[in-house]
């Protein structure tokens, strides 16, 4: 049986936004969660300018839902402060992308990547 994908998942999977990574440099932070060995991994890189995120890129290993979630997320993190980033939760992605219940664990890994990005921000950028 073919999995069902929401129109938003199909759109972001077919034309992912902000795929790749930002080159290491001033104001660039990185958050990683999951593992390829376990079947799902997200790598987020962001450029912080002042007190806000200016740009975000993602790399994802996993199913089409994972690719779509990473793409969707990058569009929402731009402009956030560290405090706003720290408050991001997986349910926002689930509401927009309508993940099947059995795949929601992947969104918890995405939330962990966002949390790791927030922690990197606090450590690296004063």
PDB file of C-alpha atoms in Angstrom:
ATOM      1  CA  UNK A   1       0.000   0.000   0.000  1.00  0.00           C
ATOM      2  CA  UNK A   2       1.335   3.414  -1.010  1.00  0.00           C
ATOM      3  CA  UNK A   3       1.717   5.926   1.824  1.00  0.00           C
ATOM      4  CA  UNK A   4      -0.524   8.959   1.660  1.00  0.00           C
ATOM      5  CA  UNK A   5       1.141  12.349   1.511  1.00  0.00           C
ATOM      6  CA  UNK A   6      -0.482  15.695   2.198  1.00  0.00           C
ATOM      7  CA  UNK A   7      -0.271  18.314  -0.560  1.00  0.00           C
ATOM      8  CA  UNK A   8       2.256  20.276   1.562  1.00  0.00           C
ATOM      9  CA  UNK A   9       4.492  17.203   1.910  1.00  0.00           C
ATOM     10  CA  UNK A  10       4.329  16.557  -1.843  1.00  0.00           C
ATOM     11  CA  UNK A  11       5.166  20.204  -2.603  1.00  0.00           C
ATOM     12  CA  UNK A  12       8.174  20.357  -0.267  1.00  0.00           C
ATOM     13  CA  UNK A  13       9.435  16.908  -1.278  1.00  0.00           C
ATOM     14  CA  UNK A  14       9.278  17.670  -4.997  1.00  0.00           C
ATOM     15  CA  UNK A  15      10.809  21.136  -4.616  1.00  0.00           C
ATOM     16  CA  UNK A  16      12.721  21.298  -1.321  1.00  0.00           C
ATOM     17  CA  UNK A  17      13.573  24.772  -0.103  1.00  0.00           C
ATOM     18  CA  UNK A  18      16.927  25.633   1.463  1.00  0.00           C
ATOM     19  CA  UNK A  19      18.513  22.195   1.047  1.00  0.00           C
ATOM     20  CA  UNK A  20      22.215  21.912   1.838  1.00  0.00           C
ATOM     21  CA  UNK A  21      24.345  23.531   4.491  1.00  0.00           C
ATOM     22  CA  UNK A  22      25.761  26.946   5.209  1.00  0.00           C
ATOM     23  CA  UNK A  23      29.534  27.187   5.108  1.00  0.00           C
ATOM     24  CA  UNK A  24      31.224  27.510   8.456  1.00  0.00           C
ATOM     25  CA  UNK A  25      31.855  31.133   9.302  1.00  0.00           C
ATOM     26  CA  UNK A  26      30.981  33.995  11.589  1.00  0.00           C
ATOM     27  CA  UNK A  27      27.480  33.663  12.988  1.00  0.00           C
ATOM     28  CA  UNK A  28      26.891  30.181  11.538  1.00  0.00           C
ATOM     29  CA  UNK A  29      25.583  27.565  13.952  1.00  0.00           C
ATOM     30  CA  UNK A  30      24.631  23.930  13.486  1.00  0.00           C
ATOM     31  CA  UNK A  31      22.241  21.473  15.128  1.00  0.00           C
ATOM     32  CA  UNK A  32      22.174  17.729  14.481  1.00  0.00           C
ATOM     33  CA  UNK A  33      19.790  15.026  15.693  1.00  0.00           C
ATOM     34  CA  UNK A  34      19.124  11.405  14.836  1.00  0.00           C
ATOM     35  CA  UNK A  35      21.409   9.143  12.858  1.00  0.00           C
ATOM     36  CA  UNK A  36      21.636   7.588   9.438  1.00  0.00           C
ATOM     37  CA  UNK A  37      22.080   4.182  11.094  1.00  0.00           C
ATOM     38  CA  UNK A  38      18.685   4.582  12.781  1.00  0.00           C
ATOM     39  CA  UNK A  39      17.004   5.777   9.580  1.00  0.00           C
ATOM     40  CA  UNK A  40      16.346   9.448  10.325  1.00  0.00           C
ATOM     41  CA  UNK A  41      18.757  12.340  10.665  1.00  0.00           C
ATOM     42  CA  UNK A  42      18.378  16.108  10.447  1.00  0.00           C
ATOM     43  CA  UNK A  43      21.232  18.584  10.177  1.00  0.00           C
ATOM     44  CA  UNK A  44      20.297  22.256  10.466  1.00  0.00           C
ATOM     45  CA  UNK A  45      22.659  25.145   9.846  1.00  0.00           C
ATOM     46  CA  UNK A  46      21.708  28.766  10.417  1.00  0.00           C
ATOM     47  CA  UNK A  47      23.304  32.171  10.060  1.00  0.00           C
ATOM     48  CA  UNK A  48      22.580  34.512  12.944  1.00  0.00           C
ATOM     49  CA  UNK A  49      22.855  38.241  12.416  1.00  0.00           C
ATOM     50  CA  UNK A  50      22.260  40.417  15.456  1.00  0.00           C
ATOM     51  CA  UNK A  51      19.652  38.619  17.503  1.00  0.00           C
ATOM     52  CA  UNK A  52      17.795  36.880  14.662  1.00  0.00           C
ATOM     53  CA  UNK A  53      18.213  34.007  12.250  1.00  0.00           C
ATOM     54  CA  UNK A  54      18.933  35.350   8.793  1.00  0.00           C
ATOM     55  CA  UNK A  55      19.180  32.081   6.835  1.00  0.00           C
ATOM     56  CA  UNK A  56      18.618  28.358   7.449  1.00  0.00           C
ATOM     57  CA  UNK A  57      19.611  25.263   5.480  1.00  0.00           C
ATOM     58  CA  UNK A  58      18.814  21.609   6.118  1.00  0.00           C
ATOM     59  CA  UNK A  59      20.123  18.195   5.286  1.00  0.00           C
ATOM     60  CA  UNK A  60      17.869  15.228   5.977  1.00  0.00           C
ATOM     61  CA  UNK A  61      18.203  11.499   5.734  1.00  0.00           C
ATOM     62  CA  UNK A  62      14.913   9.647   5.793  1.00  0.00           C
ATOM     63  CA  UNK A  63      11.589   9.226   4.060  1.00  0.00           C
ATOM     64  CA  UNK A  64       9.815  11.853   1.906  1.00  0.00           C
ATOM     65  CA  UNK A  65       8.104  13.144   5.062  1.00  0.00           C
ATOM     66  CA  UNK A  66      11.547  13.941   6.550  1.00  0.00           C
ATOM     67  CA  UNK A  67      12.699  15.837   3.460  1.00  0.00           C
ATOM     68  CA  UNK A  68       9.447  17.805   3.415  1.00  0.00           C
ATOM     69  CA  UNK A  69       9.654  18.577   7.141  1.00  0.00           C
ATOM     70  CA  UNK A  70      13.201  19.895   6.858  1.00  0.00           C
ATOM     71  CA  UNK A  71      12.257  22.074   3.888  1.00  0.00           C
ATOM     72  CA  UNK A  72       9.092  23.378   5.558  1.00  0.00           C
ATOM     73  CA  UNK A  73      10.954  24.148   8.776  1.00  0.00           C
ATOM     74  CA  UNK A  74      13.637  26.269   7.127  1.00  0.00           C
ATOM     75  CA  UNK A  75      11.011  28.715   5.911  1.00  0.00           C
ATOM     76  CA  UNK A  76       9.645  29.144   9.429  1.00  0.00           C
ATOM     77  CA  UNK A  77      12.877  29.615  11.359  1.00  0.00           C
ATOM     78  CA  UNK A  78      14.089  32.684   9.452  1.00  0.00           C
ATOM     79  CA  UNK A  79      13.608  35.790  11.574  1.00  0.00           C
ATOM     80  CA  UNK A  80      13.357  33.972  14.907  1.00  0.00           C
ATOM     81  CA  UNK A  81      15.273  34.969  18.024  1.00  0.00           C
ATOM     82  CA  UNK A  82      17.056  32.365  20.147  1.00  0.00           C
ATOM     83  CA  UNK A  83      14.204  32.457  22.678  1.00  0.00           C
ATOM     84  CA  UNK A  84      11.640  31.858  19.920  1.00  0.00           C
ATOM     85  CA  UNK A  85      13.757  29.069  18.468  1.00  0.00           C
ATOM     86  CA  UNK A  86      13.956  27.410  21.882  1.00  0.00           C
ATOM     87  CA  UNK A  87      10.124  27.354  22.050  1.00  0.00           C
ATOM     88  CA  UNK A  88       9.600  25.604  18.690  1.00  0.00           C
ATOM     89  CA  UNK A  89       7.824  22.273  19.028  1.00  0.00           C
ATOM     90  CA  UNK A  90       7.191  19.404  16.623  1.00  0.00           C
ATOM     91  CA  UNK A  91       3.416  19.817  16.686  1.00  0.00           C
ATOM     92  CA  UNK A  92       3.668  22.914  14.458  1.00  0.00           C
ATOM     93  CA  UNK A  93       5.140  20.752  11.693  1.00  0.00           C
ATOM     94  CA  UNK A  94       2.594  18.011  12.283  1.00  0.00           C
ATOM     95  CA  UNK A  95      -0.303  20.459  11.946  1.00  0.00           C
ATOM     96  CA  UNK A  96       1.059  21.795   8.664  1.00  0.00           C
ATOM     97  CA  UNK A  97       2.308  18.551   7.114  1.00  0.00           C
ATOM     98  CA  UNK A  98      -0.198  16.066   8.593  1.00  0.00           C
ATOM     99  CA  UNK A  99       2.226  13.235   9.319  1.00  0.00           C
ATOM    100  CA  UNK A 100       0.737   9.773   9.779  1.00  0.00           C
ATOM    101  CA  UNK A 101       0.740   8.874  13.494  1.00  0.00           C
ATOM    102  CA  UNK A 102       3.345   6.149  12.969  1.00  0.00           C
ATOM    103  CA  UNK A 103       5.813   8.700  11.535  1.00  0.00           C
ATOM    104  CA  UNK A 104       5.466  11.428  14.176  1.00  0.00           C
ATOM    105  CA  UNK A 105       8.585  10.169  15.940  1.00  0.00           C
ATOM    106  CA  UNK A 106      10.558  11.684  13.065  1.00  0.00           C
ATOM    107  CA  UNK A 107       9.214  15.084  14.073  1.00  0.00           C
ATOM    108  CA  UNK A 108      10.571  14.560  17.579  1.00  0.00           C
ATOM    109  CA  UNK A 109      13.999  14.117  15.986  1.00  0.00           C
ATOM    110  CA  UNK A 110      13.416  17.342  14.053  1.00  0.00           C
ATOM    111  CA  UNK A 111      12.552  19.084  17.337  1.00  0.00           C
ATOM    112  CA  UNK A 112      15.789  17.719  18.807  1.00  0.00           C
ATOM    113  CA  UNK A 113      17.712  19.254  15.880  1.00  0.00           C
ATOM    114  CA  UNK A 114      16.048  22.616  16.542  1.00  0.00           C
ATOM    115  CA  UNK A 115      16.928  22.296  20.226  1.00  0.00           C
ATOM    116  CA  UNK A 116      20.558  21.486  19.287  1.00  0.00           C
ATOM    117  CA  UNK A 117      20.600  24.574  17.055  1.00  0.00           C
ATOM    118  CA  UNK A 118      19.366  26.679  19.969  1.00  0.00           C
ATOM    119  CA  UNK A 119      22.036  25.237  22.271  1.00  0.00           C
ATOM    120  CA  UNK A 120      24.738  25.960  19.689  1.00  0.00           C
ATOM    121  CA  UNK A 121      23.486  29.545  19.466  1.00  0.00           C
ATOM    122  CA  UNK A 122      23.777  30.019  23.218  1.00  0.00           C
ATOM    123  CA  UNK A 123      27.297  28.548  23.279  1.00  0.00           C
ATOM    124  CA  UNK A 124      28.767  30.264  20.235  1.00  0.00           C
ATOM    125  CA  UNK A 125      27.076  33.622  19.855  1.00  0.00           C
ATOM    126  CA  UNK A 126      27.162  36.059  22.772  1.00  0.00           C
TER     127      UNK A 126
END
